[in-house]
Short mmCIF file of C-alpha atoms in Angstrom, two decimals:
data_model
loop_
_atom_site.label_atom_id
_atom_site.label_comp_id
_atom_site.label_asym_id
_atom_site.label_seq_id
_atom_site.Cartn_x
_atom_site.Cartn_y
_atom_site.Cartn_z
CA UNK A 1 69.61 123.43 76.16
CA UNK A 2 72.50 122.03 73.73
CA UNK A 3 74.84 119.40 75.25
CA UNK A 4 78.31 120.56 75.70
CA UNK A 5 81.03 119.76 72.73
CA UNK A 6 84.24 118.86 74.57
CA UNK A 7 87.65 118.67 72.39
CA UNK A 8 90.57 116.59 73.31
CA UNK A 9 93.68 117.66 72.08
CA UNK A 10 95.73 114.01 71.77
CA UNK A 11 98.48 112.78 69.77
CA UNK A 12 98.53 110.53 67.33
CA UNK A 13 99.68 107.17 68.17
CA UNK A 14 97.85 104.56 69.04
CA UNK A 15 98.22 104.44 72.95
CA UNK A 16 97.48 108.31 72.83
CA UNK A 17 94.31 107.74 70.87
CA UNK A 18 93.55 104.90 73.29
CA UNK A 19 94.06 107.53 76.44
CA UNK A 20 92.50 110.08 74.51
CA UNK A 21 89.41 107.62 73.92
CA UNK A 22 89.20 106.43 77.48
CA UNK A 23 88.90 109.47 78.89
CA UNK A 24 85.96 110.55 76.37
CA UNK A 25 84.27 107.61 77.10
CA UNK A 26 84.56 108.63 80.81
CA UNK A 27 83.55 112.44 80.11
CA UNK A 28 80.21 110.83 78.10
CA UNK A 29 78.57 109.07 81.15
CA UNK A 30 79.04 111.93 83.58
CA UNK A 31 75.28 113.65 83.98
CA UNK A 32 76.29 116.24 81.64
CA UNK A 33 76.73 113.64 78.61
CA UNK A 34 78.99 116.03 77.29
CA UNK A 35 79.48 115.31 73.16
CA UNK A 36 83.34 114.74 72.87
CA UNK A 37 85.62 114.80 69.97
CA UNK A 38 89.00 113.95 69.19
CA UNK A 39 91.83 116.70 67.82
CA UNK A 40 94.60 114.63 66.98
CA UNK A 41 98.15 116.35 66.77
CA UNK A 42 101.56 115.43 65.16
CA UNK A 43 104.23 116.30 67.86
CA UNK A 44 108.12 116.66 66.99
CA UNK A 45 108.56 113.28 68.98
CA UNK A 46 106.01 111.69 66.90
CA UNK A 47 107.90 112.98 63.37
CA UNK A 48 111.49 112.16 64.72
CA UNK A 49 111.73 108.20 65.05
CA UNK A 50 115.60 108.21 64.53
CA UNK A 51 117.11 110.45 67.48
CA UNK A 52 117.29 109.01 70.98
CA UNK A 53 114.92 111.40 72.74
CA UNK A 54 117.77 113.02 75.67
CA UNK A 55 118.98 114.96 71.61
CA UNK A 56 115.84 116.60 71.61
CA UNK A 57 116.74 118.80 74.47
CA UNK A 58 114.71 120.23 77.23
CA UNK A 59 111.42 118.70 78.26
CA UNK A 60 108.06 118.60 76.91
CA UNK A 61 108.90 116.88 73.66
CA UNK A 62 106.00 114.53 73.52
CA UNK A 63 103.46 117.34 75.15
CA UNK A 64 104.61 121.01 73.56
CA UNK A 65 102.37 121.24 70.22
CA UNK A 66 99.10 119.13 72.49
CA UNK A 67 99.25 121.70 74.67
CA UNK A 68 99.34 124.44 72.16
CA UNK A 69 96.39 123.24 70.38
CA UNK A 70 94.38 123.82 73.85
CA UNK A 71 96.22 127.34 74.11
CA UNK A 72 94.39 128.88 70.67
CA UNK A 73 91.66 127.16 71.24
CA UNK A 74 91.54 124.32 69.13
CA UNK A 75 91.03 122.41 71.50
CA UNK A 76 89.35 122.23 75.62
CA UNK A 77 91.88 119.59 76.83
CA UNK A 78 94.83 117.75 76.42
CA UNK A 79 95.13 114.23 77.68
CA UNK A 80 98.89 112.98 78.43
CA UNK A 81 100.90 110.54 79.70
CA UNK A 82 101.62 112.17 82.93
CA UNK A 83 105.44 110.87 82.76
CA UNK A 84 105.79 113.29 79.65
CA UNK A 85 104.44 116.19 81.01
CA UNK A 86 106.76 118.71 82.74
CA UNK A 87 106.23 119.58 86.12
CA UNK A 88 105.84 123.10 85.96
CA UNK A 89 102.89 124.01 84.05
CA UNK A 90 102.61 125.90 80.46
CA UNK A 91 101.43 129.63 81.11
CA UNK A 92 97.51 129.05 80.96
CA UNK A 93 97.10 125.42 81.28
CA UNK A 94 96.76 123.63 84.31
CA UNK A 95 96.52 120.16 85.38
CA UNK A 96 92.95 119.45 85.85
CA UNK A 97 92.43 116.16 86.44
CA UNK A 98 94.38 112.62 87.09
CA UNK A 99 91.65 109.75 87.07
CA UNK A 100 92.70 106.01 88.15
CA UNK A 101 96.62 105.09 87.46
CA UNK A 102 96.92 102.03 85.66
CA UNK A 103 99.63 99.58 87.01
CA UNK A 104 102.97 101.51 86.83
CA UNK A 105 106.02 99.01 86.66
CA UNK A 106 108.51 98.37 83.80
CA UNK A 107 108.16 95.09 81.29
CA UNK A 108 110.73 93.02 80.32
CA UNK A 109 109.74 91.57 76.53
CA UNK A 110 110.86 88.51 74.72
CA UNK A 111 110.95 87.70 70.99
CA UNK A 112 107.96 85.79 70.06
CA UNK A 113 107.97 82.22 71.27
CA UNK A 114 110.85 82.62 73.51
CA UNK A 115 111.07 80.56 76.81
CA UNK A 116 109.63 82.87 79.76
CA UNK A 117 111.92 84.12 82.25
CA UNK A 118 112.14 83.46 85.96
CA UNK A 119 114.29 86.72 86.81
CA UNK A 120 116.28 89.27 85.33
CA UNK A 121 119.34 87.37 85.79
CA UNK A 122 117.96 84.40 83.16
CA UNK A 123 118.77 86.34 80.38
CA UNK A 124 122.37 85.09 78.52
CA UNK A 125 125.29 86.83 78.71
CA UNK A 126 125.72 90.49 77.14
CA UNK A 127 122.40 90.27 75.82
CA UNK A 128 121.02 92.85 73.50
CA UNK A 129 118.25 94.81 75.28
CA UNK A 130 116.16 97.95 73.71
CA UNK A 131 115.62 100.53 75.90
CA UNK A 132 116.43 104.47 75.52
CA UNK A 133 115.14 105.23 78.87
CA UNK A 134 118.45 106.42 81.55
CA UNK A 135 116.25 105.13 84.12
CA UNK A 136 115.96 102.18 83.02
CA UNK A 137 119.45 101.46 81.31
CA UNK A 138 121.25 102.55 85.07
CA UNK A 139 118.96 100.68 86.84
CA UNK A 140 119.77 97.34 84.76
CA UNK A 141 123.21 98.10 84.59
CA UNK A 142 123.30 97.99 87.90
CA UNK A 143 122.09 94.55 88.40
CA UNK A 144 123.55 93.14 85.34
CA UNK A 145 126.51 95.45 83.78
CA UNK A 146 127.31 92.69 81.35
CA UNK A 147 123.80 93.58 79.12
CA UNK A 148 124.07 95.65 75.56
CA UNK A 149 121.78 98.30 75.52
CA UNK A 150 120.81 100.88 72.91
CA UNK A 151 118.02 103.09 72.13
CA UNK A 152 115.08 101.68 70.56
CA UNK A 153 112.06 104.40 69.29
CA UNK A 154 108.89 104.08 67.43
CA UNK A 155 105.55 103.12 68.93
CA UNK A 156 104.87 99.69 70.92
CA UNK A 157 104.31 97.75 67.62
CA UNK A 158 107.11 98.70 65.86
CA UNK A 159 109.16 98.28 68.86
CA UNK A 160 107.77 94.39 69.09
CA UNK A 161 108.66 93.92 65.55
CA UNK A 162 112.19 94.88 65.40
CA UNK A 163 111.74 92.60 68.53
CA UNK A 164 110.70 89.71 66.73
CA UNK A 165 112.99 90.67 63.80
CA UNK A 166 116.26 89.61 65.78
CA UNK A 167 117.71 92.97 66.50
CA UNK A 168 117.10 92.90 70.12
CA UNK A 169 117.50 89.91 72.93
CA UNK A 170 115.03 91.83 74.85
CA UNK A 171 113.30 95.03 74.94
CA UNK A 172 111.76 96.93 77.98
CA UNK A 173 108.45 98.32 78.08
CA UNK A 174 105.82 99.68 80.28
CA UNK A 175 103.10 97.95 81.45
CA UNK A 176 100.59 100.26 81.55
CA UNK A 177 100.71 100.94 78.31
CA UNK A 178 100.92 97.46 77.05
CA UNK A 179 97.67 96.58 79.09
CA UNK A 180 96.31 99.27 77.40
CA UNK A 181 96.69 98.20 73.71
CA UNK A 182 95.94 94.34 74.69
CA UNK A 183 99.06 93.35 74.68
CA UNK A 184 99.72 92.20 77.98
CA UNK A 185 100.85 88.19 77.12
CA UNK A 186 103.91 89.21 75.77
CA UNK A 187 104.96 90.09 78.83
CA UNK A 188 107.76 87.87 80.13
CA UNK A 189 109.27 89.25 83.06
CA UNK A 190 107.49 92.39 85.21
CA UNK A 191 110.38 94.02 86.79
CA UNK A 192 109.09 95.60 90.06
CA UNK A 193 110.93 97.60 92.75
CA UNK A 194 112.92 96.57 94.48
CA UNK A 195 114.67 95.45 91.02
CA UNK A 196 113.35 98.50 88.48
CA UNK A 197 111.65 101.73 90.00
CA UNK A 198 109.27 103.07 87.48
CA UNK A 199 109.60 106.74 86.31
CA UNK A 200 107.72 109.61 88.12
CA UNK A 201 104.09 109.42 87.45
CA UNK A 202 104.30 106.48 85.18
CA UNK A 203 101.13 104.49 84.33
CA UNK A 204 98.91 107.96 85.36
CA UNK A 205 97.26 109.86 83.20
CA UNK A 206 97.47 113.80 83.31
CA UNK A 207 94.74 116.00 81.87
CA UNK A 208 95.11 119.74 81.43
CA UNK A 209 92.67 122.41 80.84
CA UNK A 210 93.14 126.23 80.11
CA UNK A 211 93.35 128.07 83.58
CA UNK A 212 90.33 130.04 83.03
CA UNK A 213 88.08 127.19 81.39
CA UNK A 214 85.92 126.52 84.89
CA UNK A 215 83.85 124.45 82.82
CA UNK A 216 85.87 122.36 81.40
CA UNK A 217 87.86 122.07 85.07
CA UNK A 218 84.41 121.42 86.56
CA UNK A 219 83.48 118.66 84.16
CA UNK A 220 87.40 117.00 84.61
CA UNK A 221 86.93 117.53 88.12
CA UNK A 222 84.31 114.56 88.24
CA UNK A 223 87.09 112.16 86.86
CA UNK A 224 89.94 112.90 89.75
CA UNK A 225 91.03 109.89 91.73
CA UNK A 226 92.66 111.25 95.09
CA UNK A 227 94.35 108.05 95.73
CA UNK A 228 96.25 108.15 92.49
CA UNK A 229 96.40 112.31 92.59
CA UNK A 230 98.77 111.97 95.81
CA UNK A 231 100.75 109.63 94.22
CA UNK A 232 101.92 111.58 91.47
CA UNK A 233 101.77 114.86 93.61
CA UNK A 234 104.29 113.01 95.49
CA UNK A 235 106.27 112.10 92.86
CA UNK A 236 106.27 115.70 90.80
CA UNK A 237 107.58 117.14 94.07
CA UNK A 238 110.49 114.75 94.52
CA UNK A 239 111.15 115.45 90.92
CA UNK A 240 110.70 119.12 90.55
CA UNK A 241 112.79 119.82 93.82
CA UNK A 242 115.42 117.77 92.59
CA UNK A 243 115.09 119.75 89.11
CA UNK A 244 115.88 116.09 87.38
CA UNK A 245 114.85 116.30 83.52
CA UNK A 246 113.05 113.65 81.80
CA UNK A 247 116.74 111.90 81.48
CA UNK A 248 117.69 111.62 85.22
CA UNK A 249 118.30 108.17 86.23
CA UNK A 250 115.79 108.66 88.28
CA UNK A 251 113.02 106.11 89.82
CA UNK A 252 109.81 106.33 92.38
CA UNK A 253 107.80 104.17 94.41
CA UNK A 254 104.55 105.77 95.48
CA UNK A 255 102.49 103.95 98.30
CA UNK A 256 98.80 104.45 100.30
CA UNK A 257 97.47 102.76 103.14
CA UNK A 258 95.44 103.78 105.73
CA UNK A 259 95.63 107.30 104.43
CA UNK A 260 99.22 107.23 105.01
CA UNK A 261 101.69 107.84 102.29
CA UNK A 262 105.09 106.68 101.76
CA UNK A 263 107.45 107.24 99.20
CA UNK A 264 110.98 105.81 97.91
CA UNK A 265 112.93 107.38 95.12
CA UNK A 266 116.41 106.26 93.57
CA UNK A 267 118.83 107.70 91.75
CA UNK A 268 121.70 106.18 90.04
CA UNK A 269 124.81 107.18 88.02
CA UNK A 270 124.23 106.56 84.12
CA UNK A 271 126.22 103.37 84.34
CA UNK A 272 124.81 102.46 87.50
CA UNK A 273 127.91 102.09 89.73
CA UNK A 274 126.28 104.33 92.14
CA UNK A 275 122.99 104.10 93.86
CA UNK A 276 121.38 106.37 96.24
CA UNK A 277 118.01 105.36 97.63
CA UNK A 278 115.65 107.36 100.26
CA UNK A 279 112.01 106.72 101.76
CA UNK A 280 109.96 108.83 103.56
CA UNK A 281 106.51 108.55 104.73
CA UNK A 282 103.39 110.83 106.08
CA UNK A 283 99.49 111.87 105.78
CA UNK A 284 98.31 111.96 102.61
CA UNK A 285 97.49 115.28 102.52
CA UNK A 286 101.10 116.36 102.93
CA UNK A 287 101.95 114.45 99.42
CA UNK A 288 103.72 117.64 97.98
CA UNK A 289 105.91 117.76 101.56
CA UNK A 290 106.85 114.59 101.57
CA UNK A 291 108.08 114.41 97.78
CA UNK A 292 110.29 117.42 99.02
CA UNK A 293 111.66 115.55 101.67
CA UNK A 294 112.61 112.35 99.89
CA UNK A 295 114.59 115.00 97.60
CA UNK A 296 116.36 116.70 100.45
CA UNK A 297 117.28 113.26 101.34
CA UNK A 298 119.30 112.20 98.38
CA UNK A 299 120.44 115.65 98.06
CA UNK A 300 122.14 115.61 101.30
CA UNK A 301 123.39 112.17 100.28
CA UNK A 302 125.41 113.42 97.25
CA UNK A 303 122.62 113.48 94.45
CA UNK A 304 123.81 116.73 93.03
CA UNK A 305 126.84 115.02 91.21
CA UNK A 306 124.35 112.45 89.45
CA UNK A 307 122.31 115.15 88.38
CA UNK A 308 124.87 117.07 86.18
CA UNK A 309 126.14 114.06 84.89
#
């Protein structure tokens, strides 16, 4: 009987291939020893370096043409950054499989050969710090409103040189993906909750399959982690019951012990005057209730406004 040929429908850039490549390396040494092949694809994020991203409108600017690939058929699955992938599903794709989640806090970069820093506060006075991300630009606004920051695009190493070229005191980037790529010494600074939430689902990979592909779902279904499935379950609930875009200055803490789950989620005004923060905690296996519930929370504490900002 022929071996299975399994096509993953990635993009193009190097920490895509990398994700793409991990998870056919992990699809090869299940019993099936399924043959696996890459379908790389050029998405409109990928051929638009110059526009900050919140111009591109809508959602699913990293993921739309991936996922179509896997729609006709050129493909079995598409393997994402979980961040970039909307919450509510494309018509005939579903989300199959989320193996482990790689550490999921925010980086704070230095040019090369720079002093390291103790805290966020060591960097001078209005320094120049790359970062397109709301999220991220509220959140450090709101600990230090005297920084200068603008958009930065491109992938991680072009983002390092323009780094090392002068134009930025500091650039922000995740860790995940800089662990990833082997990059992780020029990290200076980590910036953790309580200081920086990371962004729903970040550092978690999200794999989707056609709806009616059972083998392909049954082969992905080998690769789930639960621990790191309730996270972002938790997370894309708090999100999608909010319905806070991509841009929302929005940030999640995800936590499991003892099969009990709690989560935190902040949200901020773009220049991070205001702050709203909300916990709440429960079983596991109520993930998807208890992301609604954090929502509810900041929604009863005045989120709406922050939202249509």
């Amino acid at each position: 009987m022929s071996q299975p040929i399994l096509r993953i429908a990635t993009r193009k850039s190097p920490l895509a291939l990398w994700q793409a490549n991990y998870t056919a390396d992990r699809l090869r040494q299940l019993p099936a020893q399924p043959l696996v092949e890459l379908v790389p694809i050029v998405t409109s994020g990928d051929t638009n370096q110059t526009d900050a991203l919140r111009q591109f409108g809508g959602t699913g600017v990293f993921t739309r043409e991936v996922q179509r690939a896997v729609l006709d058929g050129r493909a079995d699955l598409a393997v994402h950054s979980l961040k970039d992938l909307p919450t509510q599903s494309a018509d005939g794709l579903v989300l199959a499989c989320v193996p482990e989640r790689a550490p999921r806090c925010d980086s704070l970069l230095l040019p090369a050969g720079s002093a390291q820093l103790q805290t966020l506060h060591d960097l001078p006075p209005a320094a120049r710090v790359g970062t397109g991300s709301p999220r991220r630009q509220a959140q450090l606004l709101h600990h230090r409103p005297d920084l200068q920051l603008s958009e930065i695009r491109g992938n991680v190493d072009t983002r390092l040189r323009k780094l090392d070229d002068g134009q930025y005191d500091a650039i922000i980037l995740a860790e995940a993906g800089l662990g990833r790529l082997g990059l992780a010494e020029r990290i200076s600074l980590i910036l953790s909750p309580p200081l920086i939430f990371p962004a729903v689902s970040q550092g978690a990979l999200g794999i989707e399959a056609r709806e009616d592909d059972t083998t392909t779902r049954d082969l992905l279904a080998q690769l789930i982690c639960p621990i790191a499935l309730a996270e972002v379950q938790a997370e894309r609930s708090l999100l999608r019951t909010l319905r806070a875009g991509c841009h929302a200055p929005l940030g999640v803490w995800c936590s499991i012990h003892d099969q009990q789950l709690t989560l935190s989620g902040v949200l901020l005004s773009h220049d991070g005057r205001t702050r709203l923060e909300q916990s709440a905690a429960g079983d596991i296996a109520d993930a998807e209730s208890i992301g609604r519930k954090v929502a509810d929370l900041l929604l009863s504490c005045g989120a709406e406004p922050l939202l249509q900002a």
